[in-house]
C-alpha cells in the first residue's frame, strides 16, 4: 500500500543529505521497524511520508496516489489517513485530554466549525471510546500536562486513532519512557496493528523491542538503507554494518 | 600579531582622554551649573516649593471672618474728635503713638483676638479702598504686635486700620482641588482602560502576521501573487461598495420598527439554515462539482446577510441608546454607551467588509494562480507571468504613486501615475522573466518583515508625541489621549505578542499539522492554547504602562490628570499640583501591585 521510490532529502542551505535514494514497499498491515543511529535519517523518512518534511526528489505512493505532488486539499486528505505518534508526545499542554484527542479529527472537521471550537457529537463519543481503549478514560477532562509521560503517550496514540488511520507513523514513541512503560506503549501499537489492521511504521532504538514487536526491520545509515529484512536476521555482523564498527550491543 | 605594551598603554590613555572630552562636552551642552544650585535665592525657592509640595491642597474648612477696626488720625490734628475708648472684653487694637505722620512706622497691638489666627492688616482711607500694610499672627492669648509703616495718605478726617482674621469652623472638607483631582484621576484610569482595550483588540490579530514561524511557511507562486495584487484592490472597492448598498437597505428596513425586528430576527435564522447546508461539520467525501460551486455562492449570500444583520443591529443600538439617555436620568451614560457601541460597529462594518472582500478575492487569486501553474503549459505560463507581472507591477506602483500624491499634492498625472506605472510594469516583467515558472516566492516572510518594520517605526514615536496629531483631529481631551495610547499599545503589544507566538513549542504544531488540519485549524488548536497566558500577562502589563502614561499624556493635550497638573504648575500653584502628584503616585502604585497580582494568577 505504501511505496517509496528513490526518496532523497537534502536539507538546504547546509546541504545535509538526510536521505539518499531510499526505496522500499510496505504491505498493508505490516509492523515495520526503522532502526539506525541518531541522525541516520529515521525521523526525516517518517516525516517525508506525510510531508511534514518536503522531499527533495523521489516518489511516495499511498494506495496508488503520489503524495509528493498532492496539492493542499489532497494533502489534507492524505494526512488524515496517516496517524503520527511522537517521541515527546507533542500534546498541547494547556488543553484538556479530550481536546487533544479530538484534534485528531481536524482533518475531517470543517475549518469553519473549528473556528467556534465545535466537534460533532459522534466525534466526542469516539474520543471517549479511544481514551477508554488506551486505559485513561478517567483522565478525559484533565489538562494534558497534568499527566505522566506514559499517559501522555497514550493520549498521543488515541489522537492518532481518531484519524481512522491506515498507517501510523511512530517516531521513537518510547524513547522518553522507562522500559516498563515502553513495553506498555508498544503493546498498544501492536494491538492496533493486529486488531484494526493498521500498518505501523515505527522508528526504534532498542533491538529487543524490534525483535519483540516488528514483523520487519529497515536500517538506515547516513540516509541509505543498509538492511531490509526480518528482525532476527540482524546478527553481529549486520549490527556493525548498521551501527558502525565501534558499536556494542546492549540489552 | 601582538600589540606592543607601550602602544596598548598609549591607546588606553587616548581612550580615557576621549572619554573625558565627551563628558566635558556633555556638561557643557546640558548646562551643568553648580553655582546656581548654591545661590541663596535659588535655595529659598527650592525650600518654598518643597514646603508647598509636602502640604497638598486636599482639605478645606468653612471660614468665619472677624474684622476689628481702629480709627486713627494721620497726621495728628488738634481739632480732632476724641476717639472712642476700646471695650476691654471684645477684641480691640491700640496704635502707639495714637496718631502719627504718614510714612512713619507705628506699632499696632491687638488684644482679645481669636488665638492662633492670621490675617491682613489693612489701612482704609475715606475712599474705602483698602491698602495692605502687613499681616498679623495672633498668639495663644489672642494678642499680636505688628510694626507697620503708615501709607502716604494724609487726611483731616479719621481714617481706619482694620485687621481681618479668619477662623476654621466645623470639620475638614475636601477642597475644590481635591474634587477636581478625583474626577480627573478617574478619567485617567478609564482613559488607560479604553486605550488598552482598543489597542489590544487590534494588536492580537496583527501579532500573528508579525510572527515569523507562522508567516515564513507561506509561499506562493509568482502567478498567484501577481493575480492577487490585481484583485485585492478590486476586492477592497467591491467590499466597500457592497457595504454601502447593504447600509442603504438596512436604513430602509429600520425605517419601520417591524421591518427592523423582522430583519434582526430573520437574518440570523436564514443564515443558520444556509450555513448548515453550506458548511457541513464533517468533510468525508470530496465535494461534488455542484457543491464546489454552490457552496461558495451560498456562503457569499450568508455573508451578505451577516453584514445586513450587523448594520441592523448597529442602527438599532444607536436609536435605542439615544432613546434611553433621557429616561435613564443619572444612568444616561449607559444609553450613550450603547449608542456609541452601535456607532463603532457601524464604522467598522465597511472596513471589515472591504478587508473581507480583499481576503476573498486574494484567496481566489491564489487558487487561480496555483491552477494556472499546475495546468498550463510551460510557455503559456511564461507568457501569462510576463503579462501579469507587468500589470501587477504597474498597479502596485500606481497605488503607491497615488498615496504619495495624496500626501504631497504634486497633482501631476505623469509623475505620480505615469512614471510609477511604467517603472512598475518594467520591474514586474523583469521579475517574471527572471524567476522560474514554478518557483514560490516567500510572500509570508515579506508581509512579516513589512509588518515588523511598520511596528518598529510606530513604536519609536512616543504616545506623548502622537497625541498632538490626535488632539488636532478630535480636539484636546481624553479621547485624543485614548487614541494616542491605543496606537502605541498596538505597536508595542503586537511585537510582544508576536514574540510569544514565535516562542511556542513546535511539537504540538507539528502534531496538529500531521492530522491534516489546515493553517487556520493549526493556529486555533496548537498556537492559541499556548499563547493565552503570556497574552493576558502582557495585556495587564500594558494597562499598567498605559495608566502611567495617561497621567502625563494631558501635558500634550490628551486629557486626564496631566492636564490639571500642568495647569497648576504653570499657575505656580504647587500645593494643588502636589495633590495631583500624590494621586498619580497612589494610582500607579496600586496599579503596579494589582497588575503583578493578576499576572501571577494568569500563568
PDB file of N, CA, C and O in Angstrom, chain A residues 44-67:
ATOM      1  N   UNK A  44      13.426  11.951   9.412  1.00  0.00           N
ATOM      2  CA  UNK A  44      13.187  12.574   8.109  1.00  0.00           C
ATOM      3  C   UNK A  44      12.371  11.644   7.226  1.00  0.00           C
ATOM      4  O   UNK A  44      11.425  12.081   6.555  1.00  0.00           O
ATOM      5  N   UNK A  45      12.707  10.368   7.244  1.00  0.00           N
ATOM      6  CA  UNK A  45      11.963   9.408   6.428  1.00  0.00           C
ATOM      7  C   UNK A  45      10.488   9.405   6.810  1.00  0.00           C
ATOM      8  O   UNK A  45       9.597   9.519   5.954  1.00  0.00           O
ATOM      9  N   UNK A  46      10.215   9.300   8.120  1.00  0.00           N
ATOM     10  CA  UNK A  46       8.817   9.256   8.556  1.00  0.00           C
ATOM     11  C   UNK A  46       8.105  10.549   8.178  1.00  0.00           C
ATOM     12  O   UNK A  46       6.965  10.526   7.728  1.00  0.00           O
ATOM     13  N   UNK A  47       8.788  11.678   8.347  1.00  0.00           N
ATOM     14  CA  UNK A  47       8.134  12.969   8.084  1.00  0.00           C
ATOM     15  C   UNK A  47       7.957  13.244   6.596  1.00  0.00           C
ATOM     16  O   UNK A  47       7.130  14.065   6.222  1.00  0.00           O
ATOM     17  N   UNK A  48       8.754  12.569   5.759  1.00  0.00           N
ATOM     18  CA  UNK A  48       8.540  12.721   4.317  1.00  0.00           C
ATOM     19  C   UNK A  48       7.242  12.031   3.898  1.00  0.00           C
ATOM     20  O   UNK A  48       6.577  12.476   2.958  1.00  0.00           O
ATOM     21  N   UNK A  49       6.886  10.970   4.600  1.00  0.00           N
ATOM     22  CA  UNK A  49       5.714  10.195   4.185  1.00  0.00           C
ATOM     23  C   UNK A  49       4.446  11.038   4.282  1.00  0.00           C
ATOM     24  O   UNK A  49       3.585  10.973   3.407  1.00  0.00           O
ATOM     25  N   UNK A  50       4.303  11.858   5.357  1.00  0.00           N
ATOM     26  CA  UNK A  50       3.132  12.751   5.398  1.00  0.00           C
ATOM     27  C   UNK A  50       3.516  14.197   5.064  1.00  0.00           C
ATOM     28  O   UNK A  50       2.766  15.112   5.344  1.00  0.00           O
ATOM     29  N   UNK A  51       4.678  14.368   4.512  1.00  0.00           N
ATOM     30  CA  UNK A  51       5.159  15.656   4.007  1.00  0.00           C
ATOM     31  C   UNK A  51       5.199  16.754   5.062  1.00  0.00           C
ATOM     32  O   UNK A  51       4.960  17.917   4.769  1.00  0.00           O
ATOM     33  N   UNK A  52       5.478  16.358   6.314  1.00  0.00           N
ATOM     34  CA  UNK A  52       5.851  17.388   7.283  1.00  0.00           C
ATOM     35  C   UNK A  52       7.206  17.930   6.853  1.00  0.00           C
ATOM     36  O   UNK A  52       7.576  19.049   7.158  1.00  0.00           O
ATOM     37  N   UNK A  53       7.961  17.079   6.146  1.00  0.00           N
ATOM     38  CA  UNK A  53       9.210  17.498   5.524  1.00  0.00           C
ATOM     39  C   UNK A  53       9.026  17.289   4.027  1.00  0.00           C
ATOM     40  O   UNK A  53       8.554  16.237   3.610  1.00  0.00           O
ATOM     41  N   UNK A  54       9.351  18.301   3.233  1.00  0.00           N
ATOM     42  CA  UNK A  54       9.197  18.190   1.780  1.00  0.00           C
ATOM     43  C   UNK A  54      10.354  17.393   1.198  1.00  0.00           C
ATOM     44  O   UNK A  54      11.509  17.792   1.353  1.00  0.00           O
ATOM     45  N   UNK A  55      10.089  16.281   0.518  1.00  0.00           N
ATOM     46  CA  UNK A  55      11.172  15.514  -0.100  1.00  0.00           C
ATOM     47  C   UNK A  55      11.827  16.334  -1.218  1.00  0.00           C
ATOM     48  O   UNK A  55      11.166  17.143  -1.859  1.00  0.00           O
ATOM     49  N   UNK A  56      13.131  16.124  -1.397  1.00  0.00           N
ATOM     50  CA  UNK A  56      13.821  16.833  -2.481  1.00  0.00           C
ATOM     51  C   UNK A  56      13.529  16.163  -3.816  1.00  0.00           C
ATOM     52  O   UNK A  56      13.239  16.820  -4.804  1.00  0.00           O
ATOM     53  N   UNK A  57      13.609  14.834  -3.834  1.00  0.00           N
ATOM     54  CA  UNK A  57      13.244  14.116  -5.055  1.00  0.00           C
ATOM     55  C   UNK A  57      12.768  12.724  -4.668  1.00  0.00           C
ATOM     56  O   UNK A  57      12.903  12.294  -3.514  1.00  0.00           O
ATOM     57  N   UNK A  58      12.202  12.009  -5.642  1.00  0.00           N
ATOM     58  CA  UNK A  58      11.669  10.677  -5.378  1.00  0.00           C
ATOM     59  C   UNK A  58      10.162  10.717  -5.253  1.00  0.00           C
ATOM     60  O   UNK A  58       9.546  11.792  -5.286  1.00  0.00           O
ATOM     61  N   UNK A  59       9.579   9.527  -5.164  1.00  0.00           N
ATOM     62  CA  UNK A  59       8.123   9.422  -5.149  1.00  0.00           C
ATOM     63  C   UNK A  59       7.676   8.642  -3.920  1.00  0.00           C
ATOM     64  O   UNK A  59       8.376   7.747  -3.439  1.00  0.00           O
ATOM     65  N   UNK A  60       6.493   9.020  -3.426  1.00  0.00           N
ATOM     66  CA  UNK A  60       5.870   8.257  -2.339  1.00  0.00           C
ATOM     67  C   UNK A  60       4.448   7.977  -2.780  1.00  0.00           C
ATOM     68  O   UNK A  60       3.683   8.918  -3.029  1.00  0.00           O
ATOM     69  N   UNK A  61       4.077   6.715  -2.896  1.00  0.00           N
ATOM     70  CA  UNK A  61       2.712   6.372  -3.301  1.00  0.00           C
ATOM     71  C   UNK A  61       1.972   5.778  -2.116  1.00  0.00           C
ATOM     72  O   UNK A  61       2.436   4.818  -1.497  1.00  0.00           O
ATOM     73  N   UNK A  62       0.820   6.362  -1.810  1.00  0.00           N
ATOM     74  CA  UNK A  62      -0.036   5.779  -0.781  1.00  0.00           C
ATOM     75  C   UNK A  62      -1.315   5.337  -1.480  1.00  0.00           C
ATOM     76  O   UNK A  62      -2.025   6.174  -2.050  1.00  0.00           O
ATOM     77  N   UNK A  63      -1.579   4.042  -1.481  1.00  0.00           N
ATOM     78  CA  UNK A  63      -2.725   3.476  -2.204  1.00  0.00           C
ATOM     79  C   UNK A  63      -2.745   3.986  -3.647  1.00  0.00           C
ATOM     80  O   UNK A  63      -3.789   4.377  -4.174  1.00  0.00           O
ATOM     81  N   UNK A  64      -1.585   4.050  -4.269  1.00  0.00           N
ATOM     82  CA  UNK A  64      -1.513   4.433  -5.678  1.00  0.00           C
ATOM     83  C   UNK A  64      -1.454   5.928  -5.909  1.00  0.00           C
ATOM     84  O   UNK A  64      -1.198   6.373  -7.022  1.00  0.00           O
ATOM     85  N   UNK A  65      -1.701   6.753  -4.866  1.00  0.00           N
ATOM     86  CA  UNK A  65      -1.684   8.203  -5.065  1.00  0.00           C
ATOM     87  C   UNK A  65      -0.301   8.756  -4.730  1.00  0.00           C
ATOM     88  O   UNK A  65       0.283   8.413  -3.694  1.00  0.00           O
ATOM     89  N   UNK A  66       0.199   9.621  -5.603  1.00  0.00           N
ATOM     90  CA  UNK A  66       1.516  10.189  -5.360  1.00  0.00           C
ATOM     91  C   UNK A  66       1.413  11.324  -4.341  1.00  0.00           C
ATOM     92  O   UNK A  66       0.878  12.388  -4.628  1.00  0.00           O
ATOM     93  N   UNK A  67       1.941  11.068  -3.160  1.00  0.00           N
ATOM     94  CA  UNK A  67       1.845  12.058  -2.073  1.00  0.00           C
ATOM     95  C   UNK A  67       2.695  13.294  -2.382  1.00  0.00           C
ATOM     96  O   UNK A  67       2.335  14.414  -2.023  1.00  0.00           O
TER      97      UNK A  67
END
